[in-house]
Amino acid sequence: MSEFDLIKRYFTKKPSSKIELGVGDDCALFALPEGERLAVSTDLLIAGTHFFDDTDPMDLGHKSLAVNLSDLAAMGARPIGCTLAVALPYVDEAWIAAFAQGFFDLASVHQCDLIGGDTTKGPLSVCVTVFGTVPSDQALRRDKAQIGDDIWISNAVGEARAGLEWLRHNVQLLHPEEAVSRLQRPTPRVELGLALRGLAHAAIDVSDGLLGDLGHILECSQVGATLRLEDIPVSPLLMELPQEQQQQFILSGGDDYELCFTVPKEHREAIETIGQSLSLSLSCIGTIENEGLQLLRNGQSISFSGHSFDHFL
Ligand code: ADP
Ligand code: MG
């Protein structure tokens, strides 16, 4: 099968009306709503580094888009479209069809049209770029946290790490398939990001670990924080792990793609209402302070040495 047949068969879908020109020309074309900014993000996933070679192709299609949509969510942006660059070692049509299905199933949930890309032969890797829009004064930037803000986290973190360590035979879990699913099929919190517009000061998606990712907000905003460990939810999937390991997965496990965000205290009720309307648990876990990062458990200071994921450490 030629490169062009492959693109036509598996990666060409008629885009929605918001896209002027999609796959098939030298570039795609789309217009931005008046007064909005283009939000752009890209993520590269390489076999052996970001996923196991034998990862289910449908899961990989889902995840390669999900991690990008998560970046739009963390910016408060609404998805418009995306591009997909893939390198494939050889043409395995069943694999490509499953990958495309995982990709397009998630794309259609978020009305994120595939509008272009590149297809080439090489070691298996997938690079997705997403485009979204956000009113310029409502983007949830990392550098806008303010002293006194509450710090919130969606759902629970640490589950994906538990799934990864189970796949590596490092831990035992009662429900490994749920933890692995959190790793392989993360849910981008796009609706939450949109709902936080005008309420949250700053947001980030937890891809590398809660402490490390919150640390990016603190650094960019030049502030500090106190976290109350007893208020950070412990997922039922982690319950049977030793407490120290639970804490490590929660504080520095990555790949959960939950949102960590800071909101002025007067919006507490509004945030709780959003959680109810999205059926998504939202927990207030700390406060933005002047400087430093303090971890408290029931008022007692805790030291923690684990750092978050970094490819070059
Ligand atoms: P060019 O050589 O002009 O870059 P290509 O031959 O690489 O164009 O691609 C032809 C068309 O197919 C372009 O519109 C490109 O965006 C699209 N395309 C290529 N690969 C993919 C893919 N994996 N997913 C979606 N669109 C793709
Ligand atoms: Mg090309």
mmCIF file of C-alpha atoms and ligand atoms in Angstrom:
data_model
loop_
_atom_site.group_PDB
_atom_site.id
_atom_site.type_symbol
_atom_site.label_atom_id
_atom_site.label_comp_id
_atom_site.label_asym_id
_atom_site.label_seq_id
_atom_site.Cartn_x
_atom_site.Cartn_y
_atom_site.Cartn_z
ATOM 1 C CA MET A 1 0.000 0.000 0.000
ATOM 2 C CA SER A 2 1.385 3.414 -0.949
ATOM 3 C CA GLU A 3 1.826 6.266 1.497
ATOM 4 C CA PHE A 4 -0.996 8.188 -0.190
ATOM 5 C CA ASP A 5 -3.440 5.253 -0.158
ATOM 6 C CA LEU A 6 -2.651 4.765 3.499
ATOM 7 C CA ILE A 7 -3.345 8.419 4.313
ATOM 8 C CA LYS A 8 -6.520 8.373 2.281
ATOM 9 C CA ARG A 9 -7.838 5.160 3.760
ATOM 10 C CA TYR A 10 -6.983 5.651 7.415
ATOM 11 C CA PHE A 11 -6.368 9.316 8.116
ATOM 12 C CA THR A 12 -8.718 11.255 5.869
ATOM 13 C CA LYS A 13 -12.090 12.240 7.279
ATOM 14 C CA LYS A 14 -14.320 15.043 6.167
ATOM 15 C CA PRO A 15 -13.743 17.795 8.711
ATOM 16 C CA SER A 16 -16.532 19.715 10.434
ATOM 17 C CA SER A 17 -17.679 23.114 9.239
ATOM 18 C CA LYS A 18 -15.216 25.028 11.436
ATOM 19 C CA ILE A 19 -12.371 23.761 9.206
ATOM 20 C CA GLU A 20 -12.119 25.438 5.797
ATOM 21 C CA LEU A 21 -9.635 22.934 4.341
ATOM 22 C CA GLY A 22 -8.457 19.670 5.895
ATOM 23 C CA VAL A 23 -6.257 16.739 4.811
ATOM 24 C CA GLY A 24 -5.143 16.668 1.161
ATOM 25 C CA ASP A 25 -3.572 20.027 0.354
ATOM 26 C CA ASP A 26 -0.224 21.518 1.281
ATOM 27 C CA CYS A 27 -1.693 23.136 4.375
ATOM 28 C CA ALA A 28 -4.974 23.084 6.252
ATOM 29 C CA LEU A 29 -6.959 26.291 6.678
ATOM 30 C CA PHE A 30 -9.224 27.389 9.489
ATOM 31 C CA ALA A 31 -10.405 30.724 10.867
ATOM 32 C CA LEU A 32 -10.271 31.827 14.498
ATOM 33 C CA PRO A 33 -13.374 33.130 16.273
ATOM 34 C CA GLU A 34 -13.231 36.921 16.728
ATOM 35 C CA GLY A 35 -11.216 37.986 19.794
ATOM 36 C CA GLU A 36 -9.811 34.542 20.497
ATOM 37 C CA ARG A 37 -6.243 33.328 20.595
ATOM 38 C CA LEU A 38 -4.869 30.197 18.953
ATOM 39 C CA ALA A 39 -3.602 27.734 21.591
ATOM 40 C CA VAL A 40 -1.060 25.275 20.140
ATOM 41 C CA SER A 41 0.644 22.307 21.744
ATOM 42 C CA THR A 42 2.596 19.305 20.508
ATOM 43 C CA ASP A 43 3.673 15.996 22.080
ATOM 44 C CA LEU A 44 5.983 13.336 20.697
ATOM 45 C CA LEU A 45 5.560 9.697 21.762
ATOM 46 C CA ILE A 46 8.379 7.283 20.905
ATOM 47 C CA ALA A 47 8.161 3.491 21.179
ATOM 48 C CA GLY A 48 10.413 2.213 23.946
ATOM 49 C CA THR A 49 10.548 5.611 25.625
ATOM 50 C CA HIS A 50 6.918 6.682 26.059
ATOM 51 C CA PHE A 51 5.142 3.424 25.422
ATOM 52 C CA PHE A 52 5.935 -0.276 25.186
ATOM 53 C CA ASP A 53 6.424 -1.583 21.602
ATOM 54 C CA ASP A 54 3.504 -3.977 22.046
ATOM 55 C CA THR A 55 1.054 -1.328 23.339
ATOM 56 C CA ASP A 56 -2.464 -1.908 22.049
ATOM 57 C CA PRO A 57 -2.702 0.295 18.918
ATOM 58 C CA MET A 58 -6.189 1.520 19.816
ATOM 59 C CA ASP A 59 -4.907 2.661 23.220
ATOM 60 C CA LEU A 60 -1.935 4.331 21.556
ATOM 61 C CA GLY A 61 -4.203 6.195 19.132
ATOM 62 C CA HIS A 62 -6.292 7.368 22.072
ATOM 63 C CA LYS A 63 -3.346 8.374 24.239
ATOM 64 C CA SER A 64 -1.418 10.227 21.544
ATOM 65 C CA LEU A 65 -4.366 12.594 21.141
ATOM 66 C CA ALA A 66 -5.392 12.573 24.822
ATOM 67 C CA VAL A 67 -2.070 13.932 26.083
ATOM 68 C CA ASN A 68 -2.358 16.818 23.620
ATOM 69 C CA LEU A 69 -6.002 17.565 24.430
ATOM 70 C CA SER A 70 -4.925 17.610 28.065
ATOM 71 C CA ASP A 71 -2.599 20.512 27.280
ATOM 72 C CA LEU A 72 -5.484 22.418 25.706
ATOM 73 C CA ALA A 73 -7.569 21.641 28.808
ATOM 74 C CA ALA A 74 -4.841 22.998 31.060
ATOM 75 C CA MET A 75 -4.916 26.235 29.063
ATOM 76 C CA GLY A 76 -8.710 26.537 29.157
ATOM 77 C CA ALA A 77 -8.749 26.182 25.367
ATOM 78 C CA ARG A 78 -11.465 24.629 23.206
ATOM 79 C CA PRO A 79 -10.153 22.077 20.680
ATOM 80 C CA ILE A 80 -10.490 22.892 16.956
ATOM 81 C CA GLY A 81 -8.247 20.469 15.160
ATOM 82 C CA CYS A 82 -4.998 18.536 15.196
ATOM 83 C CA THR A 83 -2.242 17.190 12.991
ATOM 84 C CA LEU A 84 -0.690 13.732 13.240
ATOM 85 C CA ALA A 85 2.831 12.767 12.209
ATOM 86 C CA VAL A 86 3.577 9.061 12.366
ATOM 87 C CA ALA A 87 6.664 7.020 11.626
ATOM 88 C CA LEU A 88 5.899 3.339 11.016
ATOM 89 C CA PRO A 89 8.545 0.613 10.645
ATOM 90 C CA TYR A 90 6.287 -1.222 8.137
ATOM 91 C CA VAL A 91 2.646 -1.183 7.014
ATOM 92 C CA ASP A 92 0.476 -3.377 9.245
ATOM 93 C CA GLU A 93 -3.035 -2.469 8.190
ATOM 94 C CA ALA A 94 -4.756 -4.043 11.191
ATOM 95 C CA TRP A 95 -2.471 -2.073 13.502
ATOM 96 C CA ILE A 96 -3.052 1.192 11.619
ATOM 97 C CA ALA A 97 -6.817 0.684 11.523
ATOM 98 C CA ALA A 98 -6.948 0.108 15.292
ATOM 99 C CA PHE A 99 -4.679 3.086 15.935
ATOM 100 C CA ALA A 100 -6.879 5.304 13.747
ATOM 101 C CA GLN A 101 -9.995 4.129 15.530
ATOM 102 C CA GLY A 102 -8.605 4.951 18.984
ATOM 103 C CA PHE A 103 -7.529 8.343 17.657
ATOM 104 C CA PHE A 104 -10.766 9.265 15.878
ATOM 105 C CA ASP A 105 -13.031 7.983 18.678
ATOM 106 C CA LEU A 106 -11.467 10.490 21.065
ATOM 107 C CA ALA A 107 -11.236 13.210 18.398
ATOM 108 C CA SER A 108 -14.971 13.012 17.785
ATOM 109 C CA VAL A 109 -15.779 13.257 21.513
ATOM 110 C CA HIS A 110 -13.985 16.604 21.553
ATOM 111 C CA GLN A 111 -14.828 17.738 18.025
ATOM 112 C CA CYS A 112 -11.137 17.938 17.245
ATOM 113 C CA ASP A 113 -10.768 17.346 13.506
ATOM 114 C CA LEU A 114 -7.645 15.731 12.068
ATOM 115 C CA ILE A 115 -6.591 18.326 9.501
ATOM 116 C CA GLY A 116 -3.174 17.161 8.344
ATOM 117 C CA GLY A 117 0.016 15.388 9.210
ATOM 118 C CA ASP A 118 2.900 13.424 7.848
ATOM 119 C CA THR A 119 3.419 9.704 7.299
ATOM 120 C CA THR A 120 6.849 8.212 6.958
ATOM 121 C CA LYS A 121 8.818 5.004 7.419
ATOM 122 C CA GLY A 122 10.945 4.724 10.532
ATOM 123 C CA PRO A 123 11.098 3.586 14.158
ATOM 124 C CA LEU A 124 7.535 3.689 15.562
ATOM 125 C CA SER A 125 6.709 7.162 16.856
ATOM 126 C CA VAL A 126 3.679 9.416 16.935
ATOM 127 C CA CYS A 127 3.649 13.196 17.121
ATOM 128 C CA VAL A 128 0.361 15.061 17.495
ATOM 129 C CA THR A 129 -0.107 18.821 17.429
ATOM 130 C CA VAL A 130 -3.390 20.278 18.644
ATOM 131 C CA PHE A 131 -4.982 23.622 17.940
ATOM 132 C CA GLY A 132 -7.553 25.231 20.195
ATOM 133 C CA THR A 133 -9.000 28.637 20.916
ATOM 134 C CA VAL A 134 -9.321 30.661 24.089
ATOM 135 C CA PRO A 135 -10.325 34.275 24.730
ATOM 136 C CA SER A 136 -7.013 36.090 25.264
ATOM 137 C CA ASP A 137 -7.772 37.225 28.818
ATOM 138 C CA GLN A 138 -9.055 33.817 29.960
ATOM 139 C CA ALA A 139 -6.139 31.531 29.151
ATOM 140 C CA LEU A 140 -5.163 29.488 32.239
ATOM 141 C CA ARG A 141 -1.480 30.363 32.255
ATOM 142 C CA ARG A 142 1.147 28.941 34.584
ATOM 143 C CA ASP A 143 2.369 32.367 35.603
ATOM 144 C CA LYS A 144 -0.827 33.809 37.069
ATOM 145 C CA ALA A 145 -1.160 32.062 40.468
ATOM 146 C CA GLN A 146 -1.586 34.533 43.329
ATOM 147 C CA ILE A 147 -0.780 34.340 47.022
ATOM 148 C CA GLY A 148 -3.871 33.168 48.933
ATOM 149 C CA ASP A 149 -5.273 31.110 46.029
ATOM 150 C CA ASP A 150 -6.611 27.665 46.861
ATOM 151 C CA ILE A 151 -4.838 24.797 45.056
ATOM 152 C CA TRP A 152 -7.164 22.185 43.546
ATOM 153 C CA ILE A 153 -6.713 18.824 41.876
ATOM 154 C CA SER A 154 -9.229 16.921 39.745
ATOM 155 C CA ASN A 155 -10.075 13.274 40.425
ATOM 156 C CA ALA A 156 -7.016 11.459 41.828
ATOM 157 C CA VAL A 157 -3.359 11.168 40.845
ATOM 158 C CA GLY A 158 -0.929 8.267 41.163
ATOM 159 C CA GLU A 159 -3.120 5.684 39.429
ATOM 160 C CA ALA A 160 -1.274 5.717 36.102
ATOM 161 C CA ARG A 161 2.031 5.233 37.904
ATOM 162 C CA ALA A 162 0.555 2.275 39.760
ATOM 163 C CA GLY A 163 -0.459 0.838 36.375
ATOM 164 C CA LEU A 164 3.046 1.368 34.998
ATOM 165 C CA GLU A 165 4.732 -0.251 37.993
ATOM 166 C CA TRP A 166 2.326 -3.183 37.749
ATOM 167 C CA LEU A 167 3.255 -3.673 34.079
ATOM 168 C CA ARG A 168 6.899 -3.621 35.179
ATOM 169 C CA HIS A 169 6.126 -6.305 37.804
ATOM 170 C CA ASN A 170 7.129 -3.941 40.608
ATOM 171 C CA VAL A 171 3.840 -3.857 42.541
ATOM 172 C CA GLN A 172 0.795 -6.009 43.150
ATOM 173 C CA LEU A 173 -2.661 -4.496 42.718
ATOM 174 C CA LEU A 174 -6.171 -5.765 43.342
ATOM 175 C CA HIS A 175 -7.473 -4.099 40.174
ATOM 176 C CA PRO A 176 -4.489 -3.848 37.840
ATOM 177 C CA GLU A 177 -6.602 -3.513 34.676
ATOM 178 C CA GLU A 178 -8.139 -0.242 35.962
ATOM 179 C CA ALA A 179 -4.744 1.206 36.822
ATOM 180 C CA VAL A 180 -3.321 0.137 33.452
ATOM 181 C CA SER A 181 -6.306 1.723 31.743
ATOM 182 C CA ARG A 182 -5.557 5.005 33.535
ATOM 183 C CA LEU A 183 -2.042 4.764 32.081
ATOM 184 C CA GLN A 184 -3.037 3.727 28.552
ATOM 185 C CA ARG A 185 -6.324 5.605 28.100
ATOM 186 C CA PRO A 186 -6.121 8.851 30.065
ATOM 187 C CA THR A 187 -9.132 11.178 30.037
ATOM 188 C CA PRO A 188 -8.264 14.742 29.053
ATOM 189 C CA ARG A 189 -10.193 17.165 31.300
ATOM 190 C CA VAL A 190 -11.288 19.437 28.455
ATOM 191 C CA GLU A 191 -14.715 20.363 29.888
ATOM 192 C CA LEU A 192 -13.122 21.175 33.240
ATOM 193 C CA GLY A 193 -10.595 23.476 31.586
ATOM 194 C CA LEU A 194 -13.399 25.312 29.770
ATOM 195 C CA ALA A 195 -15.439 25.611 32.989
ATOM 196 C CA LEU A 196 -12.436 27.107 34.818
ATOM 197 C CA ARG A 197 -12.207 30.052 32.415
ATOM 198 C CA GLY A 198 -12.696 33.284 34.347
ATOM 199 C CA LEU A 199 -12.392 31.452 37.699
ATOM 200 C CA ALA A 200 -8.942 29.859 37.912
ATOM 201 C CA HIS A 201 -5.829 32.009 37.957
ATOM 202 C CA ALA A 202 -3.428 29.268 36.832
ATOM 203 C CA ALA A 203 -3.577 25.631 35.725
ATOM 204 C CA ILE A 204 -1.358 22.767 34.593
ATOM 205 C CA ASP A 205 -2.037 19.171 33.645
ATOM 206 C CA VAL A 206 -0.284 16.582 35.777
ATOM 207 C CA SER A 207 1.860 14.720 33.271
ATOM 208 C CA ASP A 208 5.144 14.453 35.165
ATOM 209 C CA GLY A 209 3.930 14.285 38.788
ATOM 210 C CA LEU A 210 1.931 16.545 41.096
ATOM 211 C CA LEU A 211 4.853 18.134 42.958
ATOM 212 C CA GLY A 212 6.898 18.732 39.843
ATOM 213 C CA ASP A 213 4.011 20.120 37.826
ATOM 214 C CA LEU A 214 2.744 22.319 40.675
ATOM 215 C CA GLY A 215 6.376 23.393 40.971
ATOM 216 C CA HIS A 216 6.164 24.788 37.414
ATOM 217 C CA ILE A 217 3.224 26.983 38.435
ATOM 218 C CA LEU A 218 5.101 28.159 41.539
ATOM 219 C CA GLU A 219 8.236 28.952 39.578
ATOM 220 C CA CYS A 220 6.445 30.736 36.730
ATOM 221 C CA SER A 221 4.249 32.698 39.149
ATOM 222 C CA GLN A 222 7.143 33.363 41.583
ATOM 223 C CA VAL A 223 5.169 32.133 44.576
ATOM 224 C CA GLY A 224 5.260 29.210 47.041
ATOM 225 C CA ALA A 225 2.676 26.770 48.380
ATOM 226 C CA THR A 226 1.519 24.636 51.260
ATOM 227 C CA LEU A 227 -0.020 21.252 50.441
ATOM 228 C CA ARG A 228 -2.211 19.404 52.970
ATOM 229 C CA LEU A 229 -1.493 15.736 52.285
ATOM 230 C CA GLU A 230 -4.586 14.530 54.165
ATOM 231 C CA ASP A 231 -6.746 16.433 51.662
ATOM 232 C CA ILE A 232 -5.203 14.845 48.554
ATOM 233 C CA PRO A 233 -7.480 11.960 47.579
ATOM 234 C CA VAL A 234 -6.018 8.473 47.699
ATOM 235 C CA SER A 235 -7.413 6.432 44.830
ATOM 236 C CA PRO A 236 -9.040 3.124 45.793
ATOM 237 C CA LEU A 237 -6.638 1.573 43.249
ATOM 238 C CA LEU A 238 -3.719 2.492 45.539
ATOM 239 C CA MET A 239 -5.316 1.356 48.795
ATOM 240 C CA GLU A 240 -3.455 -1.936 49.119
ATOM 241 C CA LEU A 241 -0.008 -0.346 48.574
ATOM 242 C CA PRO A 242 2.230 0.577 51.521
ATOM 243 C CA GLN A 243 1.608 4.166 52.619
ATOM 244 C CA GLU A 244 5.058 5.344 51.591
ATOM 245 C CA GLN A 245 4.568 4.026 48.066
ATOM 246 C CA GLN A 246 1.070 5.523 47.867
ATOM 247 C CA GLN A 247 2.543 8.872 48.799
ATOM 248 C CA GLN A 248 5.316 8.529 46.237
ATOM 249 C CA PHE A 249 2.891 7.659 43.422
ATOM 250 C CA ILE A 250 0.533 10.495 44.403
ATOM 251 C CA LEU A 251 3.214 13.160 44.723
ATOM 252 C CA SER A 252 5.560 12.213 41.921
ATOM 253 C CA GLY A 253 3.821 9.636 39.702
ATOM 254 C CA GLY A 254 3.103 11.038 36.246
ATOM 255 C CA ASP A 255 0.830 10.361 33.279
ATOM 256 C CA ASP A 256 -2.509 10.953 35.058
ATOM 257 C CA TYR A 257 -3.454 14.068 33.041
ATOM 258 C CA GLU A 258 -5.580 15.485 35.823
ATOM 259 C CA LEU A 259 -5.690 19.268 36.197
ATOM 260 C CA CYS A 260 -4.000 21.081 39.074
ATOM 261 C CA PHE A 261 -5.270 24.663 39.287
ATOM 262 C CA THR A 262 -5.293 27.671 41.572
ATOM 263 C CA VAL A 263 -8.428 29.687 42.307
ATOM 264 C CA PRO A 264 -9.141 32.658 44.574
ATOM 265 C CA LYS A 265 -10.930 31.536 47.752
ATOM 266 C CA GLU A 266 -14.125 33.432 46.927
ATOM 267 C CA HIS A 267 -14.793 30.987 44.070
ATOM 268 C CA ARG A 268 -14.805 27.863 46.265
ATOM 269 C CA GLU A 269 -18.504 27.229 45.839
ATOM 270 C CA ALA A 270 -18.347 27.817 42.107
ATOM 271 C CA ILE A 271 -15.629 25.160 41.823
ATOM 272 C CA GLU A 272 -17.679 22.705 43.866
ATOM 273 C CA THR A 273 -20.660 23.317 41.583
ATOM 274 C CA ILE A 274 -18.488 22.618 38.528
ATOM 275 C CA GLY A 275 -17.353 19.336 40.067
ATOM 276 C CA GLN A 276 -20.961 18.315 40.625
ATOM 277 C CA SER A 277 -22.099 19.285 37.149
ATOM 278 C CA LEU A 278 -19.208 17.380 35.524
ATOM 279 C CA SER A 279 -19.512 14.451 37.978
ATOM 280 C CA LEU A 280 -15.814 14.907 38.627
ATOM 281 C CA SER A 281 -14.334 14.958 42.099
ATOM 282 C CA LEU A 282 -12.424 18.214 42.716
ATOM 283 C CA SER A 283 -10.339 18.526 45.899
ATOM 284 C CA CYS A 284 -8.907 21.617 47.514
ATOM 285 C CA ILE A 285 -5.456 20.427 48.600
ATOM 286 C CA GLY A 286 -3.489 23.517 49.580
ATOM 287 C CA THR A 287 -2.807 27.217 49.395
ATOM 288 C CA ILE A 288 -0.527 29.458 47.377
ATOM 289 C CA GLU A 289 1.966 31.166 49.731
ATOM 290 C CA ASN A 290 4.771 33.659 49.501
ATOM 291 C CA GLU A 291 7.589 31.200 48.824
ATOM 292 C CA GLY A 292 8.830 27.631 49.306
ATOM 293 C CA LEU A 293 6.859 24.401 49.103
ATOM 294 C CA GLN A 294 5.686 22.994 52.399
ATOM 295 C CA LEU A 295 4.048 19.586 52.782
ATOM 296 C CA LEU A 296 1.842 19.139 55.855
ATOM 297 C CA ARG A 297 0.088 16.050 57.161
ATOM 298 C CA ASN A 298 -2.495 17.008 59.775
ATOM 299 C CA GLY A 299 -0.547 20.174 60.481
ATOM 300 C CA GLN A 300 2.848 18.427 60.812
ATOM 301 C CA SER A 301 5.602 19.239 58.349
ATOM 302 C CA ILE A 302 6.664 16.279 56.138
ATOM 303 C CA SER A 303 9.832 15.925 54.102
ATOM 304 C CA PHE A 304 9.707 14.254 50.701
ATOM 305 C CA SER A 305 12.659 13.580 48.463
ATOM 306 C CA GLY A 306 11.112 12.047 45.311
ATOM 307 C CA HIS A 307 11.297 14.219 42.252
ATOM 308 C CA SER A 308 9.030 14.146 39.257
ATOM 309 C CA PHE A 309 9.732 12.531 35.926
ATOM 310 C CA ASP A 310 12.442 14.054 33.750
ATOM 311 C CA HIS A 311 13.844 12.394 30.616
ATOM 312 C CA PHE A 312 17.317 13.804 31.213
ATOM 313 C CA LEU A 313 17.718 13.088 34.951
HETATM 314 P P1 ADP B 1 3.490 17.312 1.630
HETATM 315 O O1 ADP B 1 4.481 16.506 0.889
HETATM 316 O O2 ADP B 1 2.943 18.493 0.905
HETATM 317 O O3 ADP B 1 3.924 17.608 3.042
HETATM 318 P P2 ADP B 1 2.218 14.845 2.206
HETATM 319 O O4 ADP B 1 2.383 14.039 1.012
HETATM 320 O O5 ADP B 1 3.142 14.628 3.359
HETATM 321 O O6 ADP B 1 2.203 16.373 1.794
HETATM 322 O O7 ADP B 1 0.736 14.673 2.762
HETATM 323 C C1 ADP B 1 -0.373 14.802 1.897
HETATM 324 C C2 ADP B 1 -1.545 15.283 2.680
HETATM 325 O O8 ADP B 1 -1.898 14.307 3.655
HETATM 326 C C3 ADP B 1 -1.303 16.582 3.467
HETATM 327 O O9 ADP B 1 -2.492 17.307 3.489
HETATM 328 C C4 ADP B 1 -0.957 16.085 4.849
HETATM 329 O O10 ADP B 1 -1.275 17.065 5.816
HETATM 330 C C5 ADP B 1 -1.827 14.855 4.939
HETATM 331 N N1 ADP B 1 -1.284 13.808 5.832
HETATM 332 C C6 ADP B 1 -0.131 13.104 5.693
HETATM 333 N N2 ADP B 1 0.013 12.202 6.682
HETATM 334 C C7 ADP B 1 -1.073 12.323 7.474
HETATM 335 C C8 ADP B 1 -1.515 11.681 8.676
HETATM 336 N N3 ADP B 1 -0.809 10.729 9.273
HETATM 337 N N4 ADP B 1 -2.683 12.109 9.214
HETATM 338 C C9 ADP B 1 -3.400 13.085 8.631
HETATM 339 N N5 ADP B 1 -3.052 13.707 7.513
HETATM 340 C C10 ADP B 1 -1.901 13.354 6.934
HETATM 341 MG MG MG B 2 4.577 16.003 4.274
#
